[in-house]
Amino acid sequence: MDELKHQVMINQFVLTAGCAADQAKQLLQAAHWQFETALSAFFQETNIPYGHHHQMEPWRKRETILF
């Protein structure tokens, strides 16, 4: 029964995070099958460092045009 529950959680994780099933399984196992904890770890892991996205944001471009 746990195996089925784990597979369902892996599938849900893949759909939510957009990652591969093996990565979802690893994260869920590391989080002791706590879905929210694993999801949080995934998004912290894939977070873009500040310096890499410091380009002109689209809203700034529009703001420049409007004002």
PDB file of N, CA and C in Angstrom:
ATOM      1  N   MET A   1       0.811  -1.198   0.000  1.00  0.00           N
ATOM      2  CA  MET A   1       0.000   0.000   0.000  1.00  0.00           C
ATOM      3  C   MET A   1       0.854   1.262   0.000  1.00  0.00           C
ATOM      4  N   ASP A   2       1.923   1.279   0.797  1.00  0.00           N
ATOM      5  CA  ASP A   2       2.808   2.443   0.816  1.00  0.00           C
ATOM      6  C   ASP A   2       3.438   2.687  -0.548  1.00  0.00           C
ATOM      7  N   GLU A   3       3.755   1.602  -1.246  1.00  0.00           N
ATOM      8  CA  GLU A   3       4.365   1.742  -2.566  1.00  0.00           C
ATOM      9  C   GLU A   3       3.425   2.464  -3.533  1.00  0.00           C
ATOM     10  N   LEU A   4       2.144   2.134  -3.470  1.00  0.00           N
ATOM     11  CA  LEU A   4       1.157   2.801  -4.318  1.00  0.00           C
ATOM     12  C   LEU A   4       1.025   4.278  -3.944  1.00  0.00           C
ATOM     13  N   LYS A   5       0.968   4.566  -2.644  1.00  0.00           N
ATOM     14  CA  LYS A   5       0.888   5.956  -2.181  1.00  0.00           C
ATOM     15  C   LYS A   5       2.119   6.749  -2.616  1.00  0.00           C
ATOM     16  N   HIS A   6       3.272   6.119  -2.532  1.00  0.00           N
ATOM     17  CA  HIS A   6       4.507   6.793  -2.937  1.00  0.00           C
ATOM     18  C   HIS A   6       4.505   7.078  -4.439  1.00  0.00           C
ATOM     19  N   GLN A   7       4.013   6.146  -5.228  1.00  0.00           N
ATOM     20  CA  GLN A   7       3.965   6.347  -6.673  1.00  0.00           C
ATOM     21  C   GLN A   7       3.002   7.486  -7.034  1.00  0.00           C
ATOM     22  N   VAL A   8       1.896   7.552  -6.336  1.00  0.00           N
ATOM     23  CA  VAL A   8       0.945   8.648  -6.557  1.00  0.00           C
ATOM     24  C   VAL A   8       1.594   9.981  -6.199  1.00  0.00           C
ATOM     25  N   MET A   9       2.313  10.010  -5.084  1.00  0.00           N
ATOM     26  CA  MET A   9       2.992  11.243  -4.673  1.00  0.00           C
ATOM     27  C   MET A   9       4.054  11.651  -5.691  1.00  0.00           C
ATOM     28  N   ILE A  10       4.789  10.696  -6.202  1.00  0.00           N
ATOM     29  CA  ILE A  10       5.803  10.977  -7.227  1.00  0.00           C
ATOM     30  C   ILE A  10       5.134  11.582  -8.452  1.00  0.00           C
ATOM     31  N   ASN A  11       4.035  10.977  -8.894  1.00  0.00           N
ATOM     32  CA  ASN A  11       3.320  11.494 -10.061  1.00  0.00           C
ATOM     33  C   ASN A  11       2.805  12.907  -9.826  1.00  0.00           C
ATOM     34  N   GLN A  12       2.255  13.157  -8.644  1.00  0.00           N
ATOM     35  CA  GLN A  12       1.775  14.499  -8.311  1.00  0.00           C
ATOM     36  C   GLN A  12       2.924  15.502  -8.289  1.00  0.00           C
ATOM     37  N   PHE A  13       4.047  15.071  -7.751  1.00  0.00           N
ATOM     38  CA  PHE A  13       5.216  15.941  -7.677  1.00  0.00           C
ATOM     39  C   PHE A  13       5.702  16.301  -9.074  1.00  0.00           C
ATOM     40  N   VAL A  14       5.775  15.315  -9.946  1.00  0.00           N
ATOM     41  CA  VAL A  14       6.208  15.541 -11.335  1.00  0.00           C
ATOM     42  C   VAL A  14       5.292  16.549 -12.013  1.00  0.00           C
ATOM     43  N   LEU A  15       3.984  16.399 -11.823  1.00  0.00           N
ATOM     44  CA  LEU A  15       3.027  17.321 -12.441  1.00  0.00           C
ATOM     45  C   LEU A  15       3.136  18.730 -11.858  1.00  0.00           C
ATOM     46  N   THR A  16       3.368  18.816 -10.561  1.00  0.00           N
ATOM     47  CA  THR A  16       3.441  20.113  -9.895  1.00  0.00           C
ATOM     48  C   THR A  16       4.744  20.844 -10.194  1.00  0.00           C
ATOM     49  N   ALA A  17       5.847  20.119 -10.099  1.00  0.00           N
ATOM     50  CA  ALA A  17       7.168  20.750 -10.229  1.00  0.00           C
ATOM     51  C   ALA A  17       7.699  20.732 -11.653  1.00  0.00           C
ATOM     52  N   GLY A  18       7.204  19.813 -12.466  1.00  0.00           N
ATOM     53  CA  GLY A  18       7.708  19.709 -13.825  1.00  0.00           C
ATOM     54  C   GLY A  18       9.088  19.091 -13.904  1.00  0.00           C
ATOM     55  N   CYS A  19       9.401  18.219 -12.977  1.00  0.00           N
ATOM     56  CA  CYS A  19      10.711  17.564 -12.972  1.00  0.00           C
ATOM     57  C   CYS A  19      10.553  16.099 -13.367  1.00  0.00           C
ATOM     58  N   ALA A  20      11.663  15.414 -13.453  1.00  0.00           N
ATOM     59  CA  ALA A  20      11.656  13.991 -13.788  1.00  0.00           C
ATOM     60  C   ALA A  20      11.222  13.167 -12.574  1.00  0.00           C
ATOM     61  N   ALA A  21      10.676  11.989 -12.835  1.00  0.00           N
ATOM     62  CA  ALA A  21      10.188  11.115 -11.773  1.00  0.00           C
ATOM     63  C   ALA A  21      11.300  10.687 -10.821  1.00  0.00           C
ATOM     64  N   ASP A  22      12.494  10.418 -11.344  1.00  0.00           N
ATOM     65  CA  ASP A  22      13.582   9.993 -10.455  1.00  0.00           C
ATOM     66  C   ASP A  22      14.002  11.110  -9.508  1.00  0.00           C
ATOM     67  N   GLN A  23      13.987  12.352  -9.998  1.00  0.00           N
ATOM     68  CA  GLN A  23      14.308  13.487  -9.123  1.00  0.00           C
ATOM     69  C   GLN A  23      13.216  13.677  -8.077  1.00  0.00           C
ATOM     70  N   ALA A  24      11.966  13.534  -8.484  1.00  0.00           N
ATOM     71  CA  ALA A  24      10.851  13.651  -7.548  1.00  0.00           C
ATOM     72  C   ALA A  24      10.965  12.602  -6.453  1.00  0.00           C
ATOM     73  N   LYS A  25      11.273  11.368  -6.837  1.00  0.00           N
ATOM     74  CA  LYS A  25      11.407  10.286  -5.853  1.00  0.00           C
ATOM     75  C   LYS A  25      12.531  10.573  -4.866  1.00  0.00           C
ATOM     76  N   GLN A  26      13.667  11.046  -5.359  1.00  0.00           N
ATOM     77  CA  GLN A  26      14.802  11.359  -4.483  1.00  0.00           C
ATOM     78  C   GLN A  26      14.438  12.450  -3.479  1.00  0.00           C
ATOM     79  N   LEU A  27      13.778  13.503  -3.973  1.00  0.00           N
ATOM     80  CA  LEU A  27      13.404  14.605  -3.092  1.00  0.00           C
ATOM     81  C   LEU A  27      12.367  14.164  -2.059  1.00  0.00           C
ATOM     82  N   LEU A  28      11.399  13.389  -2.489  1.00  0.00           N
ATOM     83  CA  LEU A  28      10.378  12.906  -1.560  1.00  0.00           C
ATOM     84  C   LEU A  28      10.974  11.967  -0.510  1.00  0.00           C
ATOM     85  N   GLN A  29      11.872  11.093  -0.928  1.00  0.00           N
ATOM     86  CA  GLN A  29      12.525  10.192   0.037  1.00  0.00           C
ATOM     87  C   GLN A  29      13.343  10.992   1.046  1.00  0.00           C
ATOM     88  N   ALA A  30      14.080  11.988   0.560  1.00  0.00           N
ATOM     89  CA  ALA A  30      14.903  12.812   1.452  1.00  0.00           C
ATOM     90  C   ALA A  30      14.043  13.588   2.442  1.00  0.00           C
ATOM     91  N   ALA A  31      12.818  13.923   2.037  1.00  0.00           N
ATOM     92  CA  ALA A  31      11.894  14.668   2.895  1.00  0.00           C
ATOM     93  C   ALA A  31      10.967  13.732   3.680  1.00  0.00           C
ATOM     94  N   HIS A  32      11.295  12.437   3.700  1.00  0.00           N
ATOM     95  CA  HIS A  32      10.486  11.438   4.412  1.00  0.00           C
ATOM     96  C   HIS A  32       9.029  11.478   3.944  1.00  0.00           C
ATOM     97  N   TRP A  33       8.859  11.657   2.647  1.00  0.00           N
ATOM     98  CA  TRP A  33       7.565  11.631   1.969  1.00  0.00           C
ATOM     99  C   TRP A  33       6.627  12.754   2.424  1.00  0.00           C
ATOM    100  N   GLN A  34       7.224  13.854   2.869  1.00  0.00           N
ATOM    101  CA  GLN A  34       6.447  15.054   3.183  1.00  0.00           C
ATOM    102  C   GLN A  34       6.417  15.901   1.913  1.00  0.00           C
ATOM    103  N   PHE A  35       5.255  15.929   1.245  1.00  0.00           N
ATOM    104  CA  PHE A  35       5.135  16.529  -0.077  1.00  0.00           C
ATOM    105  C   PHE A  35       5.566  17.995  -0.088  1.00  0.00           C
ATOM    106  N   GLU A  36       5.044  18.786   0.836  1.00  0.00           N
ATOM    107  CA  GLU A  36       5.343  20.219   0.857  1.00  0.00           C
ATOM    108  C   GLU A  36       6.824  20.484   1.124  1.00  0.00           C
ATOM    109  N   THR A  37       7.426  19.688   1.992  1.00  0.00           N
ATOM    110  CA  THR A  37       8.844  19.840   2.299  1.00  0.00           C
ATOM    111  C   THR A  37       9.688  19.552   1.063  1.00  0.00           C
ATOM    112  N   ALA A  38       9.350  18.488   0.360  1.00  0.00           N
ATOM    113  CA  ALA A  38      10.084  18.122  -0.855  1.00  0.00           C
ATOM    114  C   ALA A  38       9.908  19.169  -1.942  1.00  0.00           C
ATOM    115  N   LEU A  39       8.701  19.681  -2.076  1.00  0.00           N
ATOM    116  CA  LEU A  39       8.426  20.696  -3.090  1.00  0.00           C
ATOM    117  C   LEU A  39       9.196  21.976  -2.788  1.00  0.00           C
ATOM    118  N   SER A  40       9.220  22.355  -1.540  1.00  0.00           N
ATOM    119  CA  SER A  40       9.977  23.535  -1.124  1.00  0.00           C
ATOM    120  C   SER A  40      11.463  23.354  -1.428  1.00  0.00           C
ATOM    121  N   ALA A  41      11.990  22.182  -1.138  1.00  0.00           N
ATOM    122  CA  ALA A  41      13.400  21.892  -1.424  1.00  0.00           C
ATOM    123  C   ALA A  41      13.667  21.974  -2.917  1.00  0.00           C
ATOM    124  N   PHE A  42      12.757  21.471  -3.730  1.00  0.00           N
ATOM    125  CA  PHE A  42      12.921  21.522  -5.176  1.00  0.00           C
ATOM    126  C   PHE A  42      13.005  22.958  -5.664  1.00  0.00           C
ATOM    127  N   PHE A  43      12.084  23.811  -5.225  1.00  0.00           N
ATOM    128  CA  PHE A  43      12.067  25.179  -5.715  1.00  0.00           C
ATOM    129  C   PHE A  43      13.213  26.011  -5.155  1.00  0.00           C
ATOM    130  N   GLN A  44      13.698  25.698  -3.970  1.00  0.00           N
ATOM    131  CA  GLN A  44      14.886  26.370  -3.449  1.00  0.00           C
ATOM    132  C   GLN A  44      16.114  25.962  -4.245  1.00  0.00           C
ATOM    133  N   GLU A  45      16.164  24.692  -4.634  1.00  0.00           N
ATOM    134  CA  GLU A  45      17.273  24.144  -5.406  1.00  0.00           C
ATOM    135  C   GLU A  45      17.334  24.764  -6.799  1.00  0.00           C
ATOM    136  N   THR A  46      16.177  25.017  -7.399  1.00  0.00           N
ATOM    137  CA  THR A  46      16.129  25.525  -8.766  1.00  0.00           C
ATOM    138  C   THR A  46      16.013  27.035  -8.824  1.00  0.00           C
ATOM    139  N   ASN A  47      16.082  27.695  -7.672  1.00  0.00           N
ATOM    140  CA  ASN A  47      15.972  29.147  -7.631  1.00  0.00           C
ATOM    141  C   ASN A  47      17.131  29.795  -8.389  1.00  0.00           C
ATOM    142  N   ILE A  48      16.833  30.789  -9.188  1.00  0.00           N
ATOM    143  CA  ILE A  48      17.846  31.477  -9.983  1.00  0.00           C
ATOM    144  C   ILE A  48      18.562  32.474  -9.083  1.00  0.00           C
ATOM    145  N   PRO A  49      19.897  32.429  -9.034  1.00  0.00           N
ATOM    146  CA  PRO A  49      20.638  33.394  -8.222  1.00  0.00           C
ATOM    147  C   PRO A  49      20.343  34.822  -8.665  1.00  0.00           C
ATOM    148  N   TYR A  50      20.387  35.742  -7.735  1.00  0.00           N
ATOM    149  CA  TYR A  50      20.020  37.134  -7.979  1.00  0.00           C
ATOM    150  C   TYR A  50      20.805  37.757  -9.122  1.00  0.00           C
ATOM    151  N   GLY A  51      22.075  37.556  -9.177  1.00  0.00           N
ATOM    152  CA  GLY A  51      22.919  38.182 -10.191  1.00  0.00           C
ATOM    153  C   GLY A  51      22.615  37.737 -11.609  1.00  0.00           C
ATOM    154  N   HIS A  52      22.026  36.570 -11.783  1.00  0.00           N
ATOM    155  CA  HIS A  52      21.785  36.034 -13.115  1.00  0.00           C
ATOM    156  C   HIS A  52      20.496  36.533 -13.747  1.00  0.00           C
ATOM    157  N   HIS A  53      19.592  37.083 -12.962  1.00  0.00           N
ATOM    158  CA  HIS A  53      18.345  37.557 -13.535  1.00  0.00           C
ATOM    159  C   HIS A  53      18.184  39.061 -13.378  1.00  0.00           C
ATOM    160  N   HIS A  54      19.288  39.746 -13.237  1.00  0.00           N
ATOM    161  CA  HIS A  54      19.253  41.179 -12.999  1.00  0.00           C
ATOM    162  C   HIS A  54      19.204  41.949 -14.315  1.00  0.00           C
ATOM    163  N   GLN A  55      18.428  41.437 -15.239  1.00  0.00           N
ATOM    164  CA  GLN A  55      18.233  42.122 -16.506  1.00  0.00           C
ATOM    165  C   GLN A  55      17.009  43.013 -16.371  1.00  0.00           C
ATOM    166  N   MET A  56      16.746  43.780 -17.400  1.00  0.00           N
ATOM    167  CA  MET A  56      15.585  44.648 -17.382  1.00  0.00           C
ATOM    168  C   MET A  56      14.312  43.807 -17.400  1.00  0.00           C
ATOM    169  N   GLU A  57      13.507  43.930 -16.359  1.00  0.00           N
ATOM    170  CA  GLU A  57      12.257  43.194 -16.285  1.00  0.00           C
ATOM    171  C   GLU A  57      11.263  43.805 -17.265  1.00  0.00           C
ATOM    172  N   PRO A  58      10.351  42.983 -17.813  1.00  0.00           N
ATOM    173  CA  PRO A  58       9.367  43.513 -18.766  1.00  0.00           C
ATOM    174  C   PRO A  58       8.544  44.663 -18.207  1.00  0.00           C
ATOM    175  N   TRP A  59       8.191  44.611 -16.916  1.00  0.00           N
ATOM    176  CA  TRP A  59       7.392  45.688 -16.351  1.00  0.00           C
ATOM    177  C   TRP A  59       8.178  46.985 -16.303  1.00  0.00           C
ATOM    178  N   ARG A  60       9.502  46.902 -16.150  1.00  0.00           N
ATOM    179  CA  ARG A  60      10.313  48.118 -16.155  1.00  0.00           C
ATOM    180  C   ARG A  60      10.345  48.724 -17.554  1.00  0.00           C
ATOM    181  N   LYS A  61      10.434  47.876 -18.556  1.00  0.00           N
ATOM    182  CA  LYS A  61      10.417  48.368 -19.934  1.00  0.00           C
ATOM    183  C   LYS A  61       9.117  49.125 -20.181  1.00  0.00           C
ATOM    184  N   ARG A  62       8.016  48.529 -19.760  1.00  0.00           N
ATOM    185  CA  ARG A  62       6.721  49.160 -19.973  1.00  0.00           C
ATOM    186  C   ARG A  62       6.631  50.460 -19.175  1.00  0.00           C
ATOM    187  N   GLU A  63       7.128  50.432 -17.949  1.00  0.00           N
ATOM    188  CA  GLU A  63       7.104  51.620 -17.111  1.00  0.00           C
ATOM    189  C   GLU A  63       7.879  52.754 -17.783  1.00  0.00           C
ATOM    190  N   THR A  64       9.003  52.414 -18.386  1.00  0.00           N
ATOM    191  CA  THR A  64       9.812  53.404 -19.080  1.00  0.00           C
ATOM    192  C   THR A  64       9.039  54.013 -20.242  1.00  0.00           C
ATOM    193  N   ILE A  65       8.301  53.166 -20.955  1.00  0.00           N
ATOM    194  CA  ILE A  65       7.523  53.628 -22.097  1.00  0.00           C
ATOM    195  C   ILE A  65       6.361  54.514 -21.630  1.00  0.00           C
ATOM    196  N   LEU A  66       5.718  54.133 -20.538  1.00  0.00           N
ATOM    197  CA  LEU A  66       4.555  54.876 -20.089  1.00  0.00           C
ATOM    198  C   LEU A  66       4.907  56.220 -19.474  1.00  0.00           C
ATOM    199  N   PHE A  67       6.053  56.325 -18.862  1.00  0.00           N
ATOM    200  CA  PHE A  67       6.392  57.567 -18.175  1.00  0.00           C
ATOM    201  C   PHE A  67       7.414  58.314 -18.940  1.00  0.00           C
TER     202      PHE A  67
END
